[in-house]
mmCIF file of C-alpha atoms in Angstrom:
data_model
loop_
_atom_site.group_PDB
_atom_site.id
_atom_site.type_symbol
_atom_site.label_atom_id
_atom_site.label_comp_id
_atom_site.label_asym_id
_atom_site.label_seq_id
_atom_site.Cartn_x
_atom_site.Cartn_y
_atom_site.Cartn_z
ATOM 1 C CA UNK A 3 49.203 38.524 -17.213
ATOM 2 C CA UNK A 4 45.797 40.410 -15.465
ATOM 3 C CA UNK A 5 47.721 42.369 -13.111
ATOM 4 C CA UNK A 6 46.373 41.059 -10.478
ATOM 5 C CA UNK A 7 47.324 40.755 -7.063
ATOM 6 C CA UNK A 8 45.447 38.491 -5.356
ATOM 7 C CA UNK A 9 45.900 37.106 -1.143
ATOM 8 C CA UNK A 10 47.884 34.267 -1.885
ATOM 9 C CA UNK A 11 46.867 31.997 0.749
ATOM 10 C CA UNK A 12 42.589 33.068 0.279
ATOM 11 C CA UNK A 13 43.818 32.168 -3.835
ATOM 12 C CA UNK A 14 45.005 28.722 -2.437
ATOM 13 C CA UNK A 15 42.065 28.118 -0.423
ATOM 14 C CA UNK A 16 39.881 28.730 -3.332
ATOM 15 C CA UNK A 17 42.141 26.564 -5.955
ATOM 16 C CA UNK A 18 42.090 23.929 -3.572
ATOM 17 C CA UNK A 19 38.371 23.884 -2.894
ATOM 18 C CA UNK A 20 36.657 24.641 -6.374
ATOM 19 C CA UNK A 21 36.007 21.271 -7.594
ATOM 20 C CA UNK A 22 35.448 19.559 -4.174
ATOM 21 C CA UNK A 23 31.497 19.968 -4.809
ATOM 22 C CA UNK A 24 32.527 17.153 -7.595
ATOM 23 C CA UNK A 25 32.978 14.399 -5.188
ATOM 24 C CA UNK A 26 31.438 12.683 -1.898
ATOM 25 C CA UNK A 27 30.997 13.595 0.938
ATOM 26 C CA UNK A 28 31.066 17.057 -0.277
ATOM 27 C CA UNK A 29 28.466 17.382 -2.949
ATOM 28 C CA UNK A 30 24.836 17.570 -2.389
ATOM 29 C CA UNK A 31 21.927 16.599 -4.590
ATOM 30 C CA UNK A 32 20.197 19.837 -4.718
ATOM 31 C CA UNK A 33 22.729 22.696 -5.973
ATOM 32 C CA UNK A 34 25.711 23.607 -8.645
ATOM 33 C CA UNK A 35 28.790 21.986 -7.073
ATOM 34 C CA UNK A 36 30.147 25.178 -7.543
ATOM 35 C CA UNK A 37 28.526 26.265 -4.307
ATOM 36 C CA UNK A 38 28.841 22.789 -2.927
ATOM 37 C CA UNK A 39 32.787 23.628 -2.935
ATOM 38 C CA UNK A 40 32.322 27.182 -1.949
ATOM 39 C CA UNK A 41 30.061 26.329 1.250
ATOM 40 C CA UNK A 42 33.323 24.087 2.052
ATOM 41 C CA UNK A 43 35.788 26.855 1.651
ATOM 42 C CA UNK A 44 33.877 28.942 3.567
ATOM 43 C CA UNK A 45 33.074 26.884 6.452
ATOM 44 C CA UNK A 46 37.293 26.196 6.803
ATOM 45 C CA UNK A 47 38.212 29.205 6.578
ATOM 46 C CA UNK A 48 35.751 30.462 9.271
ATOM 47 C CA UNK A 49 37.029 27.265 11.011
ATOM 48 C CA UNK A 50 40.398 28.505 11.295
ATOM 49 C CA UNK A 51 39.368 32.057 11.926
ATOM 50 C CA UNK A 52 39.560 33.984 9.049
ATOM 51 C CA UNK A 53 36.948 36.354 9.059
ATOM 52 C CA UNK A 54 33.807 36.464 7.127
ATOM 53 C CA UNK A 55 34.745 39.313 4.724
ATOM 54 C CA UNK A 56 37.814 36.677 3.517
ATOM 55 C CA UNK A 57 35.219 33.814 3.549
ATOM 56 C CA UNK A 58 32.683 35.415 1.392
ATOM 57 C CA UNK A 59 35.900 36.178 -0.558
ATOM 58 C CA UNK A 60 36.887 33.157 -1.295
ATOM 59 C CA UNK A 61 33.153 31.734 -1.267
ATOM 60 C CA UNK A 62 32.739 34.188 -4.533
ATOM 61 C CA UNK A 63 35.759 32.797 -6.202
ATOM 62 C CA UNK A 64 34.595 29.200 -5.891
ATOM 63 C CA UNK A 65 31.206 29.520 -6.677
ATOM 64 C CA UNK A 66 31.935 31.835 -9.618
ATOM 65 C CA UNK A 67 34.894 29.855 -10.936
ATOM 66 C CA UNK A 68 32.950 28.519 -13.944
ATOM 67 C CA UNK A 69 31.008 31.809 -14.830
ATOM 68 C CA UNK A 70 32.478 33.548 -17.871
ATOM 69 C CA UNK A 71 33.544 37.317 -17.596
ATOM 70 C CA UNK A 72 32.229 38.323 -14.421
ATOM 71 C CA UNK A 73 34.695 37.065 -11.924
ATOM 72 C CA UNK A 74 37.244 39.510 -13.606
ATOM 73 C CA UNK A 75 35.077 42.603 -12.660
ATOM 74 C CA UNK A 76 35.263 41.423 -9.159
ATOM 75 C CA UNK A 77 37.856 41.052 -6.375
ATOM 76 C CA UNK A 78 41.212 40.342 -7.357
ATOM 77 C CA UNK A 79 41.065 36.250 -5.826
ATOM 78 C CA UNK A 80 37.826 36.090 -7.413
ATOM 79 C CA UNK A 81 39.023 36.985 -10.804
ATOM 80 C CA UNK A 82 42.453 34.680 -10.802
ATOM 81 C CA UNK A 83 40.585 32.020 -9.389
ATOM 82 C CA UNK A 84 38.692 32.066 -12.926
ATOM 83 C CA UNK A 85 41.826 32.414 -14.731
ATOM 84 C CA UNK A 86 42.954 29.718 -13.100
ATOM 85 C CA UNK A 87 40.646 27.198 -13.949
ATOM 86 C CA UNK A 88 39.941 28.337 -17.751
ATOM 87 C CA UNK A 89 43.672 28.111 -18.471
ATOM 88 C CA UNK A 90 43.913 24.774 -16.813
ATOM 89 C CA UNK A 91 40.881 22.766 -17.697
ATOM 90 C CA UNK A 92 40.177 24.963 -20.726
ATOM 91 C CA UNK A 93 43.736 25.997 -22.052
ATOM 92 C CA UNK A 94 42.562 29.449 -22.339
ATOM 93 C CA UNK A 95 45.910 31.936 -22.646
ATOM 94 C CA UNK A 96 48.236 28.858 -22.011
ATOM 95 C CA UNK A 97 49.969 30.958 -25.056
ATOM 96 C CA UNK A 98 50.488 33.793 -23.088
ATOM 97 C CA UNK A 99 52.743 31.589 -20.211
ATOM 98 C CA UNK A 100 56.107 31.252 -20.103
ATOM 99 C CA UNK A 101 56.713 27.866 -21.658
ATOM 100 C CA UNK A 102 59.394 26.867 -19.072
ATOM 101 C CA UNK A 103 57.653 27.512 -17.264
ATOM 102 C CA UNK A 104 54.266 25.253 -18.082
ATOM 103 C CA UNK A 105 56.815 22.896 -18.386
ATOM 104 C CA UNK A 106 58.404 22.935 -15.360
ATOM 105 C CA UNK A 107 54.726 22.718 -13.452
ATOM 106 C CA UNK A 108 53.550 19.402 -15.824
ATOM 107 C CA UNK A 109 56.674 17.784 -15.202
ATOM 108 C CA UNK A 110 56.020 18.289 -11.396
ATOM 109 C CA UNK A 111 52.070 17.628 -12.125
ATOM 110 C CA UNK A 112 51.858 15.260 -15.134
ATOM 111 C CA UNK A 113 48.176 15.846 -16.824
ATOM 112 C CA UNK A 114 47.709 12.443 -18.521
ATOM 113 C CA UNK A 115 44.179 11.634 -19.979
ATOM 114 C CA UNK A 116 43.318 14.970 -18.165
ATOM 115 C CA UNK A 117 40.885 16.007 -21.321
ATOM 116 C CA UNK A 118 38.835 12.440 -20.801
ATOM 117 C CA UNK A 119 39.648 12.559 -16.816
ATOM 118 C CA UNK A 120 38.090 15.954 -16.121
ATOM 119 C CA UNK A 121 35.074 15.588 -18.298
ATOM 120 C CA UNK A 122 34.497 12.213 -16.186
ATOM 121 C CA UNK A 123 34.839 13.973 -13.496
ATOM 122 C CA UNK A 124 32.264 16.386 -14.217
ATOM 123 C CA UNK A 125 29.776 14.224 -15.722
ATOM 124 C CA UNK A 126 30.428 12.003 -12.076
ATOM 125 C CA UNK A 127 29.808 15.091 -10.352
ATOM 126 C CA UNK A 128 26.505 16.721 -11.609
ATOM 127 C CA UNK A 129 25.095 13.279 -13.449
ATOM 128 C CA UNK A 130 22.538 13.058 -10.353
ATOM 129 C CA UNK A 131 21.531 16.381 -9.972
ATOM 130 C CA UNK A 132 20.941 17.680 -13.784
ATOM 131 C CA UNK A 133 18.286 20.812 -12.653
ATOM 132 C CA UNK A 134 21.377 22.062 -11.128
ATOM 133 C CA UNK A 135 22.935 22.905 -14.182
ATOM 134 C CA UNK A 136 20.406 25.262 -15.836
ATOM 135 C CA UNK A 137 22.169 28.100 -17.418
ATOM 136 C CA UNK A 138 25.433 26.835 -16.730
ATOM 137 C CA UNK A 139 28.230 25.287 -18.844
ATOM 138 C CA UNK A 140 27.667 22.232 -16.717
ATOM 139 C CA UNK A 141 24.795 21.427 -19.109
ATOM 140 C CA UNK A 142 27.026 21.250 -22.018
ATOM 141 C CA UNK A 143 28.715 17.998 -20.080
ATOM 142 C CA UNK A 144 25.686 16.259 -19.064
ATOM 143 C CA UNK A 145 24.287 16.916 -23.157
ATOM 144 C CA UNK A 146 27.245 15.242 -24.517
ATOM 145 C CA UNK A 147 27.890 12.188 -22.112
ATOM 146 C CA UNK A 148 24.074 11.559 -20.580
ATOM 147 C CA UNK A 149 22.441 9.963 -23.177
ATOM 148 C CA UNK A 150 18.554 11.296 -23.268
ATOM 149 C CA UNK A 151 19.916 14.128 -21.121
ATOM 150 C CA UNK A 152 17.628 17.032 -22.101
ATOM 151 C CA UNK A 153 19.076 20.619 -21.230
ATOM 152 C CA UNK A 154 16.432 23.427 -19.892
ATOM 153 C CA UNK A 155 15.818 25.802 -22.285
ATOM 154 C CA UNK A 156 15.570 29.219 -21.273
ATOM 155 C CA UNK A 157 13.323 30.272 -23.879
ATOM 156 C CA UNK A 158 11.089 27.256 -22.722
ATOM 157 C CA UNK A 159 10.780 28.403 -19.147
ATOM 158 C CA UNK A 160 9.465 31.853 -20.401
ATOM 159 C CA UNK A 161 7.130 30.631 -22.550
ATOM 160 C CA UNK A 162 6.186 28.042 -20.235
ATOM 161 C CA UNK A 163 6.155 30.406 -16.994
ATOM 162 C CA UNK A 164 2.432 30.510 -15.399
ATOM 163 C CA UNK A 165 2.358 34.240 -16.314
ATOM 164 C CA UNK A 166 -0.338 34.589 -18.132
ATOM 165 C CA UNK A 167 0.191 36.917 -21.454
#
């Protein structure tokens, strides 16, 4: 639908390693998962001997998969990587698919409960680390299903910073 024209295997590398920051032994306490997942994407693609312009590639796409806009002004795995996800978790231009076609792929890859599954999965993933999701849509997760969970303000911070006026 974007035109795009993406490597196929780097797009597969970064599909299959987005959410891995979600889940042990691959998420770490002290950043978004996003970049949990995308230090794991690089690391096997280096591993295999890709080179580090592909890596970085790929590390982009992963750690920008749940940023809004800006992946699409970037490279062309970067930017389907986003589309990706926001049609399949959010249902974002699942209109614009061939219906057959979205058939064909949830027949193969049933989604039940994936609305109440994925959110789980999220709030599982981040739950333990909530400073990591400043700024981020991850907040909105942790606001609805963390009870007393307190998102940081950015208007706070400024007002708060130890700049003095």
């Amino acid at each position: 639908m974007r035109g795009l024209r993406p490597d196929p295997e780097l797009l597969y590398v970064a599909a299959l390693f987005h959410d891995t920051g979600l889940v042990e032994p691959y998420r770490s306490d002290d950043q978004r998962f996003e970049m949990d997942g995308a230090d794991q994407a690089r690391a096997f693609l280096l591993g295999h001997g890709l080179s580090e312009g592909d890596a970085n590639t790929v590390w982009t796409a992963v750690a920008l998969h749940t940023t809004p806009e800006v992946p699409y002004k970037m490279a062309a795995e970067v930017a389907a990587t986003t589309a990706g996800v926001e049609t399949d978790v959010l249902g974002l231009h699942l209109d614009g698919l061939d219906r057959a076609q979205v058939d064909e792929v949830t027949a193969a890859h049933p989604r039940p409960d994936f609305k109440r599954q994925i959110l789980q999965a999220f709030t599982d993933g981040f739950r333990h680390r909530p400073d990591t999701t400043f700024g981020t849509v991850n907040a909105d997760v942790l606001e609805h299903f963390v009870p007393g969970f307190r998102r940081v303000d950015f208007v706070d911070v400024i007002q708060n910073s130890a700049w003095p006026e």
